[in-house]
């Protein structure tokens, strides 16, 4: 684990957040999280010289900042100030904080189920540590001094979209690779070039202006992560892949759809029927198909034609009855039966002849 450290120079309020590494997208996310924690934007930031922030240091000490880091600084209108290499005293507050918080937060070593739980705990501990007396204003706590400092911070505004982007080609297996793992995209994009955006905790794949896939980011090695719905259109030609195909192994379907799948697979040709049901999601949406399956299970009508009928009922427009406000012709005189009128007509014909 790597821990990013932040500290406001006046109030000394700390903020730390943990990541699996020090990649560019994690550095960007750390700044976004820190500014959100402080609730405002300072006018400048003092940094070290890692490759994720500074790409080149000349002999005259001039810096060339990383384009994405510079985009972050420009977004929040902050001035980056890089320290002299190997001159730790220029950022002494953070150097001291690293040693101090290492003993306060990581001894004994904390244990959590996931990174989100660890970072939530670290955030609370930073708030607790801010209740200590301020090193220069002993009669006030760090939190109290921070309230004065926060008034000088500029408004936070819209958060920076901290991703690292690259163009990749979708494999014939409908997978794109980032770092050591592979992630699936919809089958229609196989062989196409798409934009892969890597965030600290997720992978987003974009084609043109549309987000076509999104996955939770994993830090394993040489593993493929599938979204089974991306491969459903391919089942139209190979329905047998539903049983043993890698994308569908361990597919966790909603309870009603799982029950219908088990019912179909028990019979001959059931995989074809269930594939036909899955393909309906392309036309009507996954939510509609799931709702129809729930209704079918509730009504104990698991046959495919019955489910298709339920889908049609869900997607057909509802015919509303005519409003009472419609105006119809109203009779002013009540009709009365009078046979003498017929006799009058007959006598009139005789006169005419």
Tab-separated table of C-alpha atoms in Angstrom:
chain	number	residue	atom	x	y	z
A	1	UNK	CA	0.000	0.000	0.000
A	2	UNK	CA	1.049	3.592	-0.696
A	3	UNK	CA	-0.247	6.514	1.353
A	4	UNK	CA	-0.582	10.062	0.008
A	5	UNK	CA	0.004	12.785	2.636
A	6	UNK	CA	-1.427	16.318	2.610
A	7	UNK	CA	-1.181	19.107	5.154
A	8	UNK	CA	-2.357	22.704	5.268
A	9	UNK	CA	0.593	24.912	6.233
A	10	UNK	CA	-1.285	27.327	8.509
A	11	UNK	CA	-3.635	25.072	10.437
A	12	UNK	CA	-1.507	21.896	10.115
A	13	UNK	CA	-4.636	19.858	9.462
A	14	UNK	CA	-3.583	16.478	7.967
A	15	UNK	CA	-5.180	14.288	5.345
A	16	UNK	CA	-3.995	10.843	4.250
A	17	UNK	CA	-5.427	8.378	1.749
A	18	UNK	CA	-4.182	4.923	0.744
A	19	UNK	CA	-3.817	3.404	-2.746
A	20	UNK	CA	-2.410	0.164	-4.138
A	21	UNK	CA	0.340	2.092	-5.969
A	22	UNK	CA	1.635	5.459	-7.133
A	23	UNK	CA	0.235	5.553	-10.664
A	24	UNK	CA	-0.670	8.857	-12.302
A	25	UNK	CA	-4.421	8.402	-11.889
A	26	UNK	CA	-3.985	7.667	-8.173
A	27	UNK	CA	-1.994	10.852	-7.646
A	28	UNK	CA	-4.713	12.862	-9.404
A	29	UNK	CA	-7.438	11.205	-7.356
A	30	UNK	CA	-5.512	11.874	-4.128
A	31	UNK	CA	-5.507	15.622	-4.848
A	32	UNK	CA	-9.236	15.584	-5.653
A	33	UNK	CA	-10.013	13.717	-2.422
A	34	UNK	CA	-7.811	16.036	-0.362
A	35	UNK	CA	-9.441	19.206	-1.681
A	36	UNK	CA	-12.856	17.674	-1.034
A	37	UNK	CA	-11.774	16.868	2.534
A	38	UNK	CA	-10.658	20.456	3.154
A	39	UNK	CA	-13.715	21.895	1.408
A	40	UNK	CA	-11.766	24.504	-0.554
A	41	UNK	CA	-8.794	25.253	-2.792
A	42	UNK	CA	-5.523	26.867	-1.657
A	43	UNK	CA	-3.637	29.223	-3.946
A	44	UNK	CA	-0.499	27.111	-4.194
A	45	UNK	CA	0.724	23.620	-3.428
A	46	UNK	CA	4.248	22.536	-2.469
A	47	UNK	CA	5.170	19.154	-3.942
A	48	UNK	CA	8.104	16.799	-4.279
A	49	UNK	CA	9.469	15.767	-7.688
A	50	UNK	CA	7.926	12.374	-8.535
A	51	UNK	CA	7.585	11.410	-12.204
A	52	UNK	CA	3.811	11.572	-11.884
A	53	UNK	CA	4.067	15.335	-11.226
A	54	UNK	CA	7.410	16.513	-12.629
A	55	UNK	CA	8.729	15.006	-15.846
A	56	UNK	CA	12.019	16.956	-16.042
A	57	UNK	CA	14.278	19.014	-13.748
A	58	UNK	CA	16.955	21.055	-15.499
A	59	UNK	CA	20.303	22.086	-14.055
A	60	UNK	CA	18.871	25.537	-13.470
A	61	UNK	CA	16.132	23.887	-11.353
A	62	UNK	CA	13.414	24.653	-13.889
A	63	UNK	CA	10.612	22.103	-13.925
A	64	UNK	CA	8.496	20.620	-16.667
A	65	UNK	CA	5.306	19.381	-15.039
A	66	UNK	CA	3.421	16.325	-16.229
A	67	UNK	CA	0.593	17.412	-18.595
A	68	UNK	CA	-2.127	15.698	-16.588
A	69	UNK	CA	-0.847	17.091	-13.293
A	70	UNK	CA	-0.674	20.539	-14.878
A	71	UNK	CA	-4.273	20.091	-16.083
A	72	UNK	CA	-5.254	19.386	-12.456
A	73	UNK	CA	-3.473	22.539	-11.263
A	74	UNK	CA	-5.081	24.639	-14.000
A	75	UNK	CA	-8.516	23.214	-13.246
A	76	UNK	CA	-8.326	24.364	-9.623
A	77	UNK	CA	-6.157	27.408	-10.442
A	78	UNK	CA	-3.391	26.397	-8.045
A	79	UNK	CA	0.279	27.254	-8.405
A	80	UNK	CA	2.536	24.182	-8.137
A	81	UNK	CA	5.833	24.763	-6.315
A	82	UNK	CA	8.340	21.922	-6.614
A	83	UNK	CA	10.959	21.454	-3.916
A	84	UNK	CA	14.667	21.190	-4.610
A	85	UNK	CA	15.659	17.540	-5.113
A	86	UNK	CA	17.064	15.922	-1.970
A	87	UNK	CA	16.084	18.963	0.125
A	88	UNK	CA	13.522	17.504	2.509
A	89	UNK	CA	13.544	20.564	4.778
A	90	UNK	CA	11.645	22.533	2.095
A	91	UNK	CA	8.582	20.413	2.847
A	92	UNK	CA	9.406	19.715	6.462
A	93	UNK	CA	5.810	19.749	7.667
A	94	UNK	CA	4.866	16.782	5.516
A	95	UNK	CA	8.151	14.972	6.202
A	96	UNK	CA	7.462	15.222	9.942
A	97	UNK	CA	3.828	14.233	9.425
A	98	UNK	CA	4.860	11.004	7.687
A	99	UNK	CA	6.878	9.927	10.715
A	100	UNK	CA	4.220	11.060	13.178
A	101	UNK	CA	1.239	9.420	11.461
A	102	UNK	CA	3.131	6.227	10.771
A	103	UNK	CA	3.167	5.550	14.489
A	104	UNK	CA	-0.311	6.907	15.172
A	105	UNK	CA	-2.191	5.220	12.320
A	106	UNK	CA	-0.237	2.160	11.256
A	107	UNK	CA	1.126	0.758	14.504
A	108	UNK	CA	-0.275	-1.758	15.138
A	109	UNK	CA	-1.028	-2.471	11.511
A	110	UNK	CA	-4.763	-1.935	10.821
A	111	UNK	CA	-6.794	-4.647	9.097
A	112	UNK	CA	-9.809	-3.960	6.879
A	113	UNK	CA	-11.816	-5.930	4.351
A	114	UNK	CA	-11.192	-3.506	1.495
A	115	UNK	CA	-9.506	-0.249	0.567
A	116	UNK	CA	-12.712	1.781	0.901
A	117	UNK	CA	-13.085	0.779	4.550
A	118	UNK	CA	-9.444	1.642	5.266
A	119	UNK	CA	-9.737	5.092	3.692
A	120	UNK	CA	-12.984	5.812	5.527
A	121	UNK	CA	-11.213	4.987	8.797
A	122	UNK	CA	-8.197	7.134	7.864
A	123	UNK	CA	-10.511	10.055	7.136
A	124	UNK	CA	-12.098	9.785	10.579
A	125	UNK	CA	-8.700	9.489	12.254
A	126	UNK	CA	-7.521	12.671	10.504
A	127	UNK	CA	-10.500	14.489	11.988
A	128	UNK	CA	-9.662	13.076	15.436
A	129	UNK	CA	-6.006	14.105	15.186
A	130	UNK	CA	-7.100	17.639	14.288
A	131	UNK	CA	-8.448	17.997	17.822
A	132	UNK	CA	-4.865	18.239	19.144
A	133	UNK	CA	-3.524	21.665	20.227
A	134	UNK	CA	-2.037	23.730	17.439
A	135	UNK	CA	1.814	23.720	17.651
A	136	UNK	CA	2.035	27.523	17.588
A	137	UNK	CA	-1.324	28.531	19.088
A	138	UNK	CA	-1.429	26.243	22.100
A	139	UNK	CA	-4.707	27.660	23.380
A	140	UNK	CA	-6.520	26.566	20.193
A	141	UNK	CA	-6.955	23.236	18.472
A	142	UNK	CA	-5.958	22.496	14.887
A	143	UNK	CA	-9.663	22.296	14.010
A	144	UNK	CA	-10.315	25.780	15.377
A	145	UNK	CA	-7.396	27.267	13.443
A	146	UNK	CA	-8.563	25.391	10.353
A	147	UNK	CA	-11.930	27.165	10.513
A	148	UNK	CA	-10.085	30.472	10.096
A	149	UNK	CA	-7.985	29.057	7.268
A	150	UNK	CA	-10.974	27.587	5.459
A	151	UNK	CA	-12.446	31.074	5.096
A	152	UNK	CA	-9.405	31.960	2.965
A	153	UNK	CA	-9.739	28.935	0.667
A	154	UNK	CA	-11.359	29.456	-2.699
A	155	UNK	CA	-14.614	27.611	-3.525
A	156	UNK	CA	-14.135	24.009	-4.578
A	157	UNK	CA	-16.295	24.021	-7.715
A	158	UNK	CA	-16.634	21.002	-10.001
A	159	UNK	CA	-14.285	18.135	-9.218
A	160	UNK	CA	-11.454	17.368	-11.626
A	161	UNK	CA	-12.020	14.258	-13.748
A	162	UNK	CA	-8.806	12.525	-12.762
A	163	UNK	CA	-8.240	9.779	-15.301
A	164	UNK	CA	-5.374	8.696	-17.527
A	165	UNK	CA	-6.474	7.949	-21.078
A	166	UNK	CA	-5.019	5.881	-23.872
A	167	UNK	CA	-6.279	4.425	-27.154
A	168	UNK	CA	-6.500	0.644	-27.305
A	169	UNK	CA	-7.749	-1.910	-29.807
A	170	UNK	CA	-10.517	-4.291	-28.756
A	171	UNK	CA	-9.454	-7.902	-29.190
A	172	UNK	CA	-11.499	-10.484	-31.048
A	173	UNK	CA	-12.449	-11.815	-27.605
A	174	UNK	CA	-14.088	-8.424	-26.837
A	175	UNK	CA	-11.417	-7.549	-24.267
A	176	UNK	CA	-9.228	-4.494	-23.721
A	177	UNK	CA	-6.098	-4.611	-21.599
A	178	UNK	CA	-4.856	-2.199	-18.970
A	179	UNK	CA	-1.810	-2.934	-16.816
A	180	UNK	CA	-1.875	-6.699	-16.262
A	181	UNK	CA	-5.610	-7.370	-16.583
A	182	UNK	CA	-8.267	-7.480	-19.288
A	183	UNK	CA	-11.795	-6.043	-19.248
A	184	UNK	CA	-14.736	-6.798	-21.536
A	185	UNK	CA	-16.623	-4.424	-23.842
A	186	UNK	CA	-19.809	-5.006	-25.908
A	187	UNK	CA	-19.200	-7.536	-28.686
A	188	UNK	CA	-20.059	-5.092	-31.492
A	189	UNK	CA	-16.839	-3.189	-30.771
A	190	UNK	CA	-14.530	-6.165	-31.406
A	191	UNK	CA	-11.647	-5.060	-33.614
A	192	UNK	CA	-12.375	-1.347	-33.101
A	193	UNK	CA	-10.167	1.265	-31.473
A	194	UNK	CA	-11.610	2.795	-28.296
A	195	UNK	CA	-10.454	5.127	-25.526
A	196	UNK	CA	-9.656	3.520	-22.192
A	197	UNK	CA	-9.810	5.802	-19.159
A	198	UNK	CA	-8.109	4.510	-16.044
A	199	UNK	CA	-9.254	5.948	-12.720
A	200	UNK	CA	-7.906	5.071	-9.302
A	201	UNK	CA	-10.740	2.605	-8.702
A	202	UNK	CA	-12.449	1.946	-12.034
A	203	UNK	CA	-11.910	1.397	-15.738
A	204	UNK	CA	-14.126	3.262	-18.228
A	205	UNK	CA	-14.160	2.513	-21.958
A	206	UNK	CA	-15.401	5.219	-24.334
A	207	UNK	CA	-16.234	5.142	-28.031
A	208	UNK	CA	-16.755	8.601	-29.487
A	209	UNK	CA	-18.799	10.410	-26.851
A	210	UNK	CA	-20.444	7.292	-25.430
A	211	UNK	CA	-19.386	5.242	-22.418
A	212	UNK	CA	-19.648	1.640	-23.633
A	213	UNK	CA	-18.263	-0.227	-20.605
A	214	UNK	CA	-17.331	0.382	-16.997
A	215	UNK	CA	-15.592	-1.997	-14.604
A	216	UNK	CA	-14.281	-1.905	-11.096
A	217	UNK	CA	-10.511	-1.755	-11.342
A	218	UNK	CA	-8.578	-4.802	-10.180
A	219	UNK	CA	-4.942	-5.059	-9.180
A	220	UNK	CA	-4.421	-8.749	-9.838
A	221	UNK	CA	-2.243	-10.090	-12.656
A	222	UNK	CA	-3.246	-11.699	-15.951
A	223	UNK	CA	-6.963	-12.038	-15.159
A	224	UNK	CA	-9.901	-11.382	-17.510
A	225	UNK	CA	-12.974	-9.681	-16.074
A	226	UNK	CA	-16.193	-10.231	-18.018
A	227	UNK	CA	-19.571	-8.544	-18.111
A	228	UNK	CA	-21.778	-11.371	-19.479
A	229	UNK	CA	-24.253	-8.969	-21.094
A	230	UNK	CA	-21.461	-7.828	-23.419
A	231	UNK	CA	-21.437	-11.323	-24.962
A	232	UNK	CA	-25.168	-12.020	-25.188
A	233	UNK	CA	-25.453	-11.034	-28.910
A	234	UNK	CA	-22.892	-13.743	-29.758
A	235	UNK	CA	-25.160	-16.384	-28.237
A	236	UNK	CA	-27.562	-15.977	-31.149
A	237	UNK	CA	-25.093	-17.975	-33.276
A	238	UNK	CA	-23.660	-20.174	-30.519
A	239	UNK	CA	-26.318	-20.747	-27.845
A	240	UNK	CA	-24.333	-23.672	-26.432
A	241	UNK	CA	-21.726	-21.225	-25.108
A	242	UNK	CA	-24.239	-20.260	-22.438
A	243	UNK	CA	-23.422	-23.458	-20.559
A	244	UNK	CA	-19.624	-23.413	-20.510
A	245	UNK	CA	-18.469	-20.124	-22.065
A	246	UNK	CA	-15.967	-18.245	-19.895
A	247	UNK	CA	-18.026	-15.002	-19.721
A	248	UNK	CA	-21.054	-16.910	-18.392
A	249	UNK	CA	-19.375	-19.066	-15.749
A	250	UNK	CA	-20.758	-18.040	-12.374
A	251	UNK	CA	-23.103	-15.461	-13.911
A	252	UNK	CA	-25.153	-14.043	-11.043
A	253	UNK	CA	-28.561	-13.376	-12.554
A	254	UNK	CA	-31.533	-11.949	-10.658
A	255	UNK	CA	-33.424	-14.599	-8.739
A	256	UNK	CA	-36.358	-14.819	-11.176
A	257	UNK	CA	-34.134	-15.051	-14.265
A	258	UNK	CA	-31.942	-17.647	-12.547
A	259	UNK	CA	-34.999	-19.776	-11.809
A	260	UNK	CA	-36.191	-19.524	-15.425
A	261	UNK	CA	-32.705	-20.409	-16.682
A	262	UNK	CA	-32.582	-23.530	-14.510
A	263	UNK	CA	-36.045	-24.509	-15.762
A	264	UNK	CA	-35.066	-24.123	-19.418
A	265	UNK	CA	-31.675	-25.815	-19.102
A	266	UNK	CA	-33.310	-28.909	-17.636
A	267	UNK	CA	-35.047	-29.592	-20.951
A	268	UNK	CA	-33.847	-30.280	-24.484
A	269	UNK	CA	-33.187	-27.088	-26.423
A	270	UNK	CA	-33.585	-24.998	-23.298
A	271	UNK	CA	-30.402	-23.051	-23.919
A	272	UNK	CA	-31.852	-21.765	-27.210
A	273	UNK	CA	-35.027	-20.608	-25.475
A	274	UNK	CA	-33.146	-18.804	-22.726
A	275	UNK	CA	-30.874	-17.146	-25.287
A	276	UNK	CA	-33.972	-15.881	-27.124
A	277	UNK	CA	-35.147	-14.420	-23.831
A	278	UNK	CA	-31.791	-12.729	-23.232
A	279	UNK	CA	-31.767	-11.307	-26.760
A	280	UNK	CA	-35.019	-9.495	-26.024
A	281	UNK	CA	-33.014	-7.293	-23.662
A	282	UNK	CA	-31.304	-5.730	-26.691
A	283	UNK	CA	-34.631	-4.418	-27.968
A	284	UNK	CA	-36.480	-3.659	-24.741
A	285	UNK	CA	-33.774	-3.192	-22.119
A	286	UNK	CA	-32.550	-5.398	-19.293
A	287	UNK	CA	-34.913	-3.821	-16.754
A	288	UNK	CA	-38.015	-4.707	-18.807
A	289	UNK	CA	-36.918	-8.329	-19.230
A	290	UNK	CA	-36.161	-8.651	-15.511
A	291	UNK	CA	-39.572	-7.233	-14.625
A	292	UNK	CA	-41.301	-9.650	-17.015
A	293	UNK	CA	-39.405	-12.581	-15.485
A	294	UNK	CA	-40.486	-11.527	-11.998
A	295	UNK	CA	-44.111	-11.427	-13.149
A	296	UNK	CA	-43.759	-14.801	-14.871
A	297	UNK	CA	-42.428	-16.443	-11.710
A	298	UNK	CA	-45.173	-14.840	-9.626
A	299	UNK	CA	-47.816	-16.140	-12.068
A	300	UNK	CA	-46.052	-19.515	-12.475
A	301	UNK	CA	-45.944	-19.097	-16.273
A	302	UNK	CA	-42.341	-19.871	-17.216
A	303	UNK	CA	-42.893	-20.686	-20.889
A	304	UNK	CA	-41.186	-18.335	-23.333
A	305	UNK	CA	-44.362	-17.235	-25.230
A	306	UNK	CA	-45.968	-16.250	-21.934
A	307	UNK	CA	-42.911	-14.175	-20.937
A	308	UNK	CA	-42.839	-12.513	-24.360
A	309	UNK	CA	-46.495	-11.610	-23.882
A	310	UNK	CA	-45.662	-10.041	-20.523
A	311	UNK	CA	-42.842	-8.042	-22.134
A	312	UNK	CA	-45.235	-6.779	-24.803
A	313	UNK	CA	-47.681	-5.710	-22.131
A	314	UNK	CA	-44.930	-3.772	-20.386
A	315	UNK	CA	-43.680	-1.951	-23.479
A	316	UNK	CA	-46.991	-1.290	-25.252
A	317	UNK	CA	-48.353	2.203	-24.693
A	318	UNK	CA	-51.199	2.460	-22.221
A	319	UNK	CA	-54.471	3.485	-23.872
A	320	UNK	CA	-56.133	6.028	-21.654
A	321	UNK	CA	-59.943	6.224	-21.646
A	322	UNK	CA	-61.616	9.210	-23.260
A	323	UNK	CA	-61.945	12.107	-20.913
A	324	UNK	CA	-65.361	13.060	-19.573
A	325	UNK	CA	-64.632	16.532	-20.872
A	326	UNK	CA	-65.302	15.410	-24.471
A	327	UNK	CA	-68.419	17.200	-25.769
A	328	UNK	CA	-71.077	15.106	-27.498
A	329	UNK	CA	-74.251	16.465	-29.210
A	330	UNK	CA	-77.091	16.693	-26.723
A	331	UNK	CA	-80.748	16.165	-27.667
A	332	UNK	CA	-82.958	19.093	-26.689
A	333	UNK	CA	-86.266	17.289	-27.358
A	334	UNK	CA	-86.929	13.794	-26.142
A	335	UNK	CA	-87.906	11.532	-29.110
A	336	UNK	CA	-91.434	10.141	-29.030
A	337	UNK	CA	-92.979	7.274	-31.071
A	338	UNK	CA	-95.811	8.590	-33.316
A	339	UNK	CA	-97.172	6.227	-36.001
A	340	UNK	CA	-99.449	8.931	-37.385
A	341	UNK	CA	-96.368	10.554	-38.929
A	342	UNK	CA	-96.000	7.497	-41.204
A	343	UNK	CA	-99.645	7.730	-42.271
A	344	UNK	CA	-99.124	11.395	-43.060
A	345	UNK	CA	-96.203	10.535	-45.321
A	346	UNK	CA	-98.242	7.861	-47.100
A	347	UNK	CA	-101.149	10.227	-47.750
A	348	UNK	CA	-98.727	12.827	-49.043
A	349	UNK	CA	-97.421	10.323	-51.620
A	350	UNK	CA	-100.965	9.555	-52.825
A	351	UNK	CA	-101.635	13.255	-53.374
A	352	UNK	CA	-98.388	13.593	-55.294
A	353	UNK	CA	-99.307	10.693	-57.620
